[in-house]
Coordinates of C-alpha atoms and ligand atoms in Angstrom, one line a residue:
X34 CA -46.9 23.4 -7.0
X35 CA -46.7 24.4 -10.7
X36 CA -44.4 23.6 -13.5
X37 CA -44.5 23.5 -17.4
X38 CA -44.7 19.6 -18.1
X39 CA -45.5 17.5 -15.6
X40 CA -44.2 13.6 -16.2
X41 CA -45.2 10.6 -14.7
X42 CA -42.6 8.1 -14.3
X43 CA -38.7 7.6 -14.3
X44 CA -38.0 4.8 -16.8
X45 CA -36.1 5.7 -19.6
X46 CA -38.8 7.5 -21.3
X47 CA -39.6 9.9 -18.7
X48 CA -36.0 10.8 -17.5
X49 CA -34.8 11.2 -21.0
X50 CA -37.9 13.5 -22.0
X51 CA -37.0 15.4 -18.7
X52 CA -33.6 15.9 -19.9
X53 CA -34.5 16.7 -23.7
X54 CA -37.0 19.4 -22.5
X55 CA -34.2 21.1 -20.0
X56 CA -31.7 21.4 -22.7
X57 CA -34.5 23.5 -24.7
X58 CA -34.8 25.6 -21.4
X59 CA -38.4 23.7 -20.7
X60 CA -39.1 23.0 -17.2
X61 CA -40.5 19.7 -15.7
X62 CA -41.3 17.7 -12.7
X63 CA -40.6 13.8 -12.8
X64 CA -43.0 11.7 -10.4
X65 CA -42.0 8.3 -9.8
X66 CA -44.0 5.6 -7.7
X67 CA -40.8 3.5 -6.8
X68 CA -37.5 4.7 -4.8
X69 CA -34.4 5.4 -6.4
X70 CA -32.5 2.0 -5.8
X71 CA -35.4 0.0 -7.1
X72 CA -35.6 1.8 -10.7
X73 CA -31.6 1.9 -10.6
X74 CA -31.6 -2.1 -10.4
X75 CA -34.1 -3.6 -12.5
X76 CA -32.5 -5.4 -14.9
X77 CA -34.3 -5.0 -18.5
X78 CA -33.1 -4.0 -21.8
X79 CA -29.5 -4.2 -23.3
X80 CA -29.5 -3.1 -26.9
X81 CA -29.6 0.0 -28.1
X82 CA -30.2 1.0 -31.4
X83 CA -27.6 3.1 -33.4
X84 CA -30.0 6.1 -33.1
X85 CA -30.4 5.6 -29.3
X86 CA -26.9 5.7 -28.4
X87 CA -26.2 9.0 -30.5
X88 CA -29.6 10.5 -29.0
X89 CA -28.0 9.8 -25.7
X90 CA -24.6 11.3 -26.7
X91 CA -26.6 14.7 -27.8
X92 CA -28.3 14.6 -24.6
X93 CA -24.9 14.8 -22.8
X94 CA -25.4 11.6 -20.7
X95 CA -23.4 9.4 -23.4
X96 CA -20.0 9.4 -21.7
X97 CA -20.6 6.3 -19.5
X98 CA -22.2 4.3 -22.0
X99 CA -19.1 5.3 -24.5
X100 CA -16.4 3.8 -22.0
X101 CA -18.2 1.0 -20.8
X102 CA -20.9 -0.1 -23.4
X103 CA -20.2 -2.7 -25.8
X104 CA -20.5 -1.6 -29.8
X105 CA -21.5 -4.7 -32.0
X106 CA -21.0 -4.9 -35.6
X107 CA -23.2 -8.0 -36.1
X108 CA -25.2 -10.9 -34.5
X109 CA -25.3 -14.4 -34.8
X110 CA -28.3 -16.4 -36.3
X111 CA -28.0 -20.2 -34.9
X112 CA -29.9 -22.9 -36.0
X113 CA -29.6 -27.0 -37.1
X114 CA -26.5 -26.6 -34.8
X115 CA -24.7 -23.8 -37.2
X116 CA -24.1 -20.3 -36.5
X117 CA -24.8 -17.6 -39.3
X118 CA -23.4 -13.8 -39.1
X119 CA -25.6 -10.9 -40.0
X120 CA -23.1 -8.2 -40.4
X121 CA -24.7 -5.0 -39.5
X122 CA -21.9 -2.8 -40.0
X123 CA -21.4 -3.7 -43.8
X124 CA -25.0 -4.0 -44.9
X125 CA -26.2 -0.9 -43.4
X126 CA -23.2 1.3 -42.1
X127 CA -24.7 1.1 -38.5
X128 CA -24.2 -0.9 -35.1
X129 CA -25.8 -1.5 -31.8
X130 CA -24.3 -0.8 -28.4
X131 CA -25.0 -3.7 -25.3
X132 CA -25.8 -1.2 -22.5
X133 CA -27.7 -2.0 -19.4
X134 CA -30.8 -0.2 -19.1
X135 CA -30.4 0.1 -15.7
X136 CA -27.1 2.0 -16.4
X137 CA -29.1 4.4 -18.7
X138 CA -31.3 5.0 -15.9
X139 CA -28.6 5.8 -13.4
X140 CA -26.8 8.1 -15.7
X141 CA -30.1 10.3 -16.5
X142 CA -31.3 10.7 -12.7
X143 CA -27.4 11.6 -12.0
X144 CA -27.7 14.3 -14.8
X145 CA -31.1 15.2 -13.5
X146 CA -30.0 15.8 -9.8
X147 CA -26.6 17.4 -10.7
X148 CA -28.7 20.1 -12.7
X149 CA -30.8 20.8 -9.8
X150 CA -33.9 19.2 -11.6
X151 CA -36.9 18.1 -9.5
X152 CA -37.2 14.5 -9.6
X153 CA -39.2 12.6 -6.4
X154 CA -39.3 9.1 -5.9
X155 CA -41.9 7.3 -3.8
X156 CA -45.0 9.1 -4.9
X157 CA -48.2 7.4 -4.4
X158 CA -52.1 7.9 -5.6
X159 CA -51.5 9.5 -8.7
X160 CA -54.5 10.8 -10.5
X161 CA -54.8 13.0 -13.4
X162 CA -57.3 15.8 -13.8
X163 CA -58.6 18.6 -16.0
X164 CA -56.8 16.7 -19.2
X165 CA -59.2 18.9 -21.3
X166 CA -58.2 22.1 -19.7
X167 CA -54.8 24.1 -20.8
X168 CA -54.1 23.8 -17.2
X169 CA -54.1 19.7 -16.3
X170 CA -53.2 18.5 -12.8
X171 CA -51.5 15.9 -11.6
X172 CA -52.5 14.8 -7.9
X173 CA -50.4 12.2 -6.0
X174 CA -49.6 11.7 -2.4
X175 CA -46.0 12.2 -0.9
X176 CA -44.5 11.2 2.7
X177 CA -48.3 11.0 3.4
X178 CA -49.1 14.3 2.1
X179 CA -51.5 15.4 -0.8
X180 CA -49.9 17.3 -3.2
X181 CA -51.1 18.8 -6.5
X182 CA -48.7 19.8 -9.4
X183 CA -50.4 22.1 -12.2
X184 CA -48.9 21.9 -15.7
X185 CA -49.0 22.8 -19.3
X186 CA -48.8 19.5 -20.0
X187 CA -49.2 15.9 -18.5
X188 CA -46.8 13.1 -20.2
X189 CA -47.9 9.4 -19.2
X190 CA -44.4 7.6 -19.2
X191 CA -45.4 5.3 -16.4
X192 CA -44.9 1.8 -18.4
X193 CA -47.1 -0.8 -19.1
X194 CA -48.9 -1.0 -15.4
X195 CA -49.4 2.9 -15.0
X196 CA -52.3 4.8 -14.5
X197 CA -52.4 7.3 -17.3
X198 CA -53.5 5.3 -20.1
X199 CA -56.7 4.7 -18.8
X200 CA -57.3 8.2 -18.8
X201 CA -57.2 8.3 -22.5
X202 CA -61.1 8.0 -23.1
X203 CA -61.8 5.6 -26.5
X204 CA -58.9 3.8 -26.7
X205 CA -58.5 1.1 -29.0
X206 CA -56.1 -1.6 -28.1
X207 CA -54.6 -3.7 -30.5
X208 CA -53.0 -6.8 -28.6
X209 CA -51.8 -10.1 -29.0
X210 CA -50.6 -12.8 -26.3
X211 CA -47.4 -15.1 -27.3
X212 CA -47.9 -18.9 -26.2
X213 CA -44.3 -18.8 -24.4
X214 CA -42.5 -16.7 -21.8
X215 CA -38.8 -15.6 -21.6
X216 CA -36.7 -17.4 -18.7
X217 CA -33.9 -14.4 -18.3
X218 CA -30.8 -15.0 -16.2
X219 CA -27.7 -12.8 -15.6
X220 CA -24.6 -14.7 -14.9
X221 CA -21.3 -14.0 -13.3
X222 CA -19.3 -15.8 -16.3
X223 CA -17.9 -13.9 -19.4
X224 CA -19.9 -14.2 -22.4
X225 CA -19.2 -17.1 -24.6
X226 CA -19.4 -15.0 -27.5
X227 CA -18.3 -11.3 -28.8
X228 CA -21.8 -11.0 -30.3
X229 CA -25.4 -11.6 -29.3
X230 CA -26.7 -15.4 -30.7
X231 CA -30.6 -15.8 -31.2
X232 CA -31.3 -19.4 -31.6
X233 CA -33.7 -21.6 -32.6
X234 CA -33.6 -25.2 -31.5
X235 CA -36.3 -28.0 -31.5
X236 CA -36.9 -27.0 -27.8
X237 CA -37.4 -23.6 -28.3
X238 CA -35.5 -20.4 -28.7
X239 CA -32.8 -19.2 -26.5
X240 CA -30.4 -15.9 -26.3
X241 CA -27.0 -15.0 -25.5
X242 CA -26.3 -11.7 -24.7
X243 CA -24.0 -9.8 -22.3
X244 CA -23.8 -7.0 -19.9
X245 CA -20.1 -6.7 -19.9
X246 CA -17.2 -8.8 -20.5
X247 CA -17.8 -10.6 -17.0
X248 CA -21.4 -11.0 -16.9
X249 CA -23.6 -12.7 -19.5
X250 CA -27.2 -12.1 -20.0
X251 CA -29.2 -15.0 -21.4
X252 CA -32.8 -16.2 -22.1
X253 CA -34.7 -19.3 -22.7
X254 CA -38.1 -19.7 -24.1
X255 CA -40.6 -21.2 -21.5
X256 CA -44.2 -22.2 -21.4
X257 CA -46.1 -19.5 -20.8
X258 CA -47.5 -19.3 -16.9
X259 CA -44.3 -21.3 -16.1
X260 CA -43.2 -21.3 -12.2
X261 CA -39.8 -19.9 -11.9
X262 CA -39.5 -23.1 -9.2
X263 CA -39.5 -25.3 -12.2
X264 CA -36.1 -24.0 -13.0
X265 CA -33.3 -24.8 -10.9
X266 CA -29.7 -23.1 -11.6
X267 CA -28.6 -26.7 -13.1
X268 CA -31.5 -27.2 -15.6
X269 CA -31.1 -23.7 -16.7
X270 CA -27.8 -24.8 -17.6
X271 CA -28.5 -28.0 -19.1
X272 CA -31.0 -26.8 -21.4
X273 CA -29.0 -23.4 -22.2
X274 CA -26.1 -25.9 -23.2
X275 CA -28.5 -28.4 -25.3
X276 CA -30.1 -25.6 -27.1
X277 CA -26.8 -23.6 -28.1
X278 CA -24.8 -27.1 -28.9
X279 CA -23.3 -26.6 -32.1
X280 CA -22.0 -29.6 -34.5
X281 CA -18.3 -28.2 -33.9
X282 CA -18.8 -28.7 -30.3
X283 CA -19.5 -25.2 -28.9
X284 CA -19.5 -25.0 -24.9
X285 CA -21.3 -21.8 -22.8
X286 CA -19.3 -20.8 -19.8
X287 CA -20.8 -21.1 -16.7
X288 CA -20.8 -19.2 -13.7
X289 CA -23.0 -18.4 -10.7
X290 CA -26.3 -16.8 -11.5
X291 CA -27.0 -13.3 -10.1
X292 CA -30.6 -12.8 -11.0
X293 CA -33.4 -14.7 -12.4
X294 CA -36.8 -14.2 -13.7
X295 CA -39.5 -15.1 -16.3
X296 CA -41.3 -12.5 -18.4
X297 CA -44.7 -13.3 -20.5
X298 CA -44.5 -11.8 -24.2
X299 CA -47.2 -9.8 -25.8
X300 CA -47.5 -6.9 -28.3
X301 CA -49.8 -4.3 -27.4
X302 CA -50.6 -0.9 -29.0
X303 CA -52.9 1.4 -27.7
X304 CA -54.1 4.2 -29.7
X305 CA -54.5 7.4 -29.5
X306 CA -51.4 7.9 -27.6
X307 CA -53.0 11.2 -26.4
X308 CA -56.0 13.1 -25.3
X309 CA -56.3 16.9 -24.6
X310 CA -53.2 17.9 -23.0
X311 CA -51.9 14.2 -21.6
X312 CA -49.6 12.5 -24.1
X313 CA -48.3 8.9 -23.3
X314 CA -44.8 7.5 -24.1
X315 CA -42.9 4.2 -24.2
X316 CA -44.6 1.3 -22.7
X317 CA -47.1 3.0 -21.5
X318 CA -48.5 3.0 -24.7
X319 CA -47.3 -0.2 -26.6
X320 CA -45.4 -3.4 -25.7
X321 CA -43.5 -5.5 -28.2
X322 CA -42.2 -8.9 -27.8
X323 CA -38.5 -8.5 -26.7
X324 CA -37.2 -10.8 -29.7
X325 CA -36.3 -7.8 -31.9
X326 CA -34.9 -5.6 -28.7
X327 CA -37.1 -2.7 -29.6
X328 CA -39.1 -1.4 -26.4
X329 CA -36.9 1.0 -25.0
X330 CA -35.6 1.9 -28.3
X331 CA -39.2 3.0 -29.1
X332 CA -39.8 4.6 -25.7
X333 CA -36.4 6.9 -27.1
X334 CA -38.2 7.6 -30.3
X335 CA -41.5 8.6 -28.8
X336 CA -39.3 11.0 -26.5
X337 CA -37.5 12.4 -29.1
X338 CA -40.9 13.2 -31.2
X339 CA -42.5 15.3 -27.8
X340 CA -39.2 16.7 -27.1
X341 CA -39.5 18.4 -30.8
X342 CA -43.4 19.1 -30.7
X343 CA -43.2 20.6 -27.4
X344 CA -40.1 22.7 -28.3
X345 CA -42.1 23.9 -31.1
X346 CA -44.9 25.0 -28.5
X347 CA -43.1 26.5 -26.1
X348 CA -41.0 28.6 -28.8
X349 CA -43.4 29.8 -31.3
X350 CA -46.5 28.3 -30.1
X351 CA -47.0 25.7 -32.5
X352 CA -49.7 22.8 -31.7
X353 CA -49.7 21.2 -35.2
X354 CA -46.5 19.0 -34.2
X355 CA -48.4 18.2 -30.9
X356 CA -51.3 17.4 -32.6
X357 CA -49.7 14.8 -34.9
X358 CA -48.0 13.0 -32.2
X359 CA -50.0 9.8 -32.1
X360 CA -49.7 9.7 -36.0
X361 CA -46.1 10.2 -36.1
X362 CA -45.2 7.9 -33.3
X363 CA -47.8 4.9 -34.3
X364 CA -45.9 4.4 -37.7
X365 CA -42.5 3.6 -36.5
X366 CA -44.3 1.4 -33.4
X367 CA -46.1 -0.6 -35.7
X368 CA -43.2 -1.0 -37.7
X369 CA -41.5 -2.5 -34.6
X370 CA -44.4 -4.4 -33.8
X371 CA -44.4 -6.2 -36.9
X372 CA -40.3 -6.7 -36.8
X373 CA -40.8 -7.9 -33.5
X374 CA -43.6 -10.4 -34.2
X375 CA -41.5 -11.5 -37.3
X376 CA -38.3 -12.0 -35.4
X377 CA -40.4 -14.0 -32.4
X378 CA -42.3 -16.0 -35.1
X379 CA -39.0 -17.0 -36.7
X380 CA -36.9 -17.8 -33.4
X381 CA -39.5 -19.7 -31.2
X382 CA -41.1 -23.0 -31.4
X383 CA -45.1 -22.4 -30.5
X384 CA -46.5 -25.6 -28.9
X385 CA -49.4 -25.7 -30.9
X386 CA -47.5 -25.5 -34.5
X387 CA -47.7 -28.5 -36.8
X388 CA -44.8 -29.5 -39.0
X389 CA -46.1 -27.2 -41.5
X390 CA -45.4 -24.1 -39.3
X391 CA -42.1 -25.6 -38.2
X392 CA -40.8 -25.6 -42.0
X393 CA -41.8 -22.2 -42.6
X394 CA -40.0 -21.0 -39.7
X395 CA -36.9 -23.1 -41.2
X396 CA -37.5 -21.9 -44.6
X397 CA -37.4 -18.1 -43.5
X398 CA -34.2 -18.7 -41.2
X399 CA -32.6 -20.3 -44.4
X400 CA -33.7 -17.2 -46.8
X401 CA -32.3 -14.7 -44.1
X402 CA -28.8 -16.3 -43.9
X403 CA -28.5 -16.7 -47.5
X404 CA -30.2 -13.8 -49.2
X405 CA -28.5 -10.3 -48.8
X406 CA -32.0 -8.6 -49.2
X407 CA -33.4 -10.3 -46.3
X408 CA -30.3 -9.9 -44.3
X409 CA -30.5 -6.3 -44.7
X410 CA -34.0 -6.1 -44.2
X411 CA -33.3 -7.7 -40.5
X412 CA -30.1 -5.6 -39.9
X413 CA -31.8 -2.4 -41.2
X414 CA -34.6 -2.8 -38.7
X415 CA -32.3 -4.3 -36.0
X416 CA -29.9 -1.3 -35.9
X417 CA -32.9 0.9 -36.3
X418 CA -34.5 3.1 -38.9
X419 CA -33.6 6.5 -39.3
X420 CA -35.7 9.4 -37.5
X421 CA -37.6 11.8 -39.6
X422 CA -36.2 14.4 -37.6
X423 CA -33.6 15.8 -34.7
X424 CA -35.2 16.2 -31.1
X425 CA -34.0 19.6 -30.7
X426 CA -36.9 22.2 -32.2
X427 CA -34.2 24.7 -33.1
Ligands
RFL1464 P1 -40.6 1.6 -17.9 O1 -39.3 1.3 -17.5 O2 -41.4 0.7 -17.0 O3 -40.7 2.9 -16.5 C1 -42.1 3.3 -16.1 C2 -41.7 4.0 -15.0 O4 -43.2 4.5 -14.1 C3 -43.1 4.0 -12.8 N1 -44.7 4.1 -12.7 C4 -45.3 5.0 -12.1 N2 -44.8 6.2 -11.4 C5 -45.8 6.9 -10.5 N3 -46.9 7.1 -10.3 C6 -47.6 5.4 -11.2 N4 -48.8 5.4 -10.9 C7 -46.6 4.7 -11.8 N5 -46.8 3.6 -12.4 C8 -45.7 3.3 -12.8 C9 -42.7 2.7 -12.9 O5 -42.0 2.5 -11.5 C10 -41.5 3.1 -13.6 O6 -40.2 3.2 -12.9 O7 -41.2 2.3 -19.2 P2 -40.4 3.4 -20.3 O8 -40.0 4.5 -19.6 O9 -41.6 3.3 -21.2 O10 -39.3 2.3 -20.7 C11 -39.6 1.0 -21.7 C12 -38.6 -0.1 -21.3 O11 -38.4 -0.1 -20.0 C13 -39.2 -1.3 -22.1 O12 -39.5 -1.1 -23.0 C14 -37.8 -2.4 -22.0 O13 -37.4 -2.4 -21.2 C15 -37.9 -3.6 -23.1 N6 -37.2 -4.4 -23.2 C16 -36.1 -4.0 -24.1 N7 -36.1 -3.2 -24.9 C17 -35.5 -2.7 -25.9 O14 -35.0 -1.7 -26.3 N8 -34.4 -3.7 -26.3 C18 -33.8 -4.7 -25.2 O15 -32.7 -5.4 -25.3 C19 -34.9 -5.1 -24.5 N9 -34.9 -5.9 -23.6 C20 -37.1 -5.6 -22.5 C21 -36.2 -6.5 -22.9 C22 -37.9 -5.8 -21.7 C23 -37.7 -6.8 -20.7 N10 -38.7 -7.3 -19.7 C24 -38.3 -7.6 -18.4 C25 -40.2 -6.6 -20.0 C26 -35.7 -7.5 -22.0 C27 -36.8 -7.8 -21.1 C28 -36.7 -9.3 -20.2
PHB1465 C1 -30.8 -8.6 -23.4 O1 -29.2 -8.0 -23.4 O2 -31.1 -8.2 -22.4 C2 -31.3 -8.5 -24.7 C3 -30.9 -8.6 -25.8 C4 -31.4 -8.7 -27.1 C5 -32.6 -8.8 -27.0 C6 -33.5 -8.9 -25.6 C7 -32.8 -8.7 -24.4 O3 -33.7 -8.9 -28.2

C-alpha cells in the first residue's frame, strides 16, 4: 500500500489533519487501534477555543457544532461562596463553544467516509520503519493479516499512550505530576448555570460544565490514586453540592449519572516533536491538566501547522516549514502549559499546602476577579491566542 501521509490515530488530531490535507489535495491513510464505536463514545473534552471552532467551520465540519454547540461569552470563578464572572466577549471580543469532543470525532469520521477517504479501525501492532529515509513505512496488522503502508511522511497522532513518540530518538521529556486527580461525571440533568463554573472550595476544586441543555458534565478534585468505588453516586452529589454552595443558596440540579471516571492530572511535553519523516501531533507529544481546557485545542493548533507545512512541501517542495515545526508548535504548547498550570494551582487545594500557599491562591483569585488586566489575561488564554497563519498553504 502506498499513500502520501500515513496517520497513526483517529482522535481529533489525526482525523482533522486527514481532513485539512484532503482539502489541499493531499492523500492520507488513517490507522486506528480501536473500533469506530469506541472512539465515537469516549467522553473527553468539551470546550473549543474561538479558533478551534473557526477551524472546524473552515474544514467544512462545523454545521452540527453550529446547530448544537453552546456558545459561551464568559465563565464564572467561584470561591468563598461567591461567584465572579469573567466576560470573555467584552474583554477579548472572543467566545468559546461547548461541544463534546466525541461529537467532533463523529463529524470528522462521517466527513472522511463520505469523501471515500481511507480510515481503518481495529488495526494492531503498529511499528514504524525507515523514518530517516524519504520512504518511511508503517507496518501493522489488520484482520489478522500483516500489512505495510509506504508513505512520504508519518504522523504520530496516537495520543499519550501511543507508540510513535518512542520512535523519536533523544527525546527530552518535561513533566509534572499533580498531587490530585479529577473525578468526572456526566449526568442526565439540565445544567444549573448557563456558563461553566470553576470553583475553589476548602475541600478542593469543582467544575460545572455541560454537553447540552439536558446533560451536565461535572468534575471534582479527588486524591491521586482514588478508587472510583470510594465514590458512590450519593457521595458525589453531596460533595458537589457542598463545594458549589453559595451564600445566597445556590443548589445544583441532580439527575441520574450516565458516566463516571477518574483521570490523573499531569503536564508532559516531549521535544523534539519530529525526527526524520516522523512528526508528532496532539497528546502524543504533550499533555496539560484539563483545568485550562487546552488539550484538544492544542491538538488542533498542531495539526493546523502540519497541514500548512505539508501543503508547502507538496505545492512547492518547501522543507523549511516542516523543519520549523517543533519550534513553532512548542511556543504555543508552552504558553498553554503555563496557563494550565496557573489555573490548576489557583483553583486546586494541594494536600501538602500550608496556610501560606492557600493564601497565595486566594490572593490570585481576588486579583483575577478585580483587575481588568488580569481578567483579560485569563480570557485571552482561555478563548485561545490567535494563530500566526492559516492552515491552508494556498
Ligand atoms: P487522542 O484523542 O488520545 O487520540 C489518539 C488516538 O490514537 C489511537 N491510538 C492508536 N492507533 C493506532 N495504533 C496505536 N498504537 C495507537 N495508540 C493509540 C487511540 O485509540 C486514539 O483514538 O489524542 P489527540 O487526537 O491528540 O487528541 C487530544 C485530546 O483527546 C485531548 O487533548 C483532550 O481530550 C484533553 N481534554 C480537554 N481538551 C480540551 O481542549 N478541552 C477540554 O475541555 C478538555 N477536557 C480533556 C478534558 C481530557 C480529559 N481526559 C479524560 C484525559 C477532560 C478530560 C477529563
Ligand atoms: C468539559 O466540559 O469536559 C470541560 C470543560 C472545561 C474544562 C475541562 C473539561 O476545563
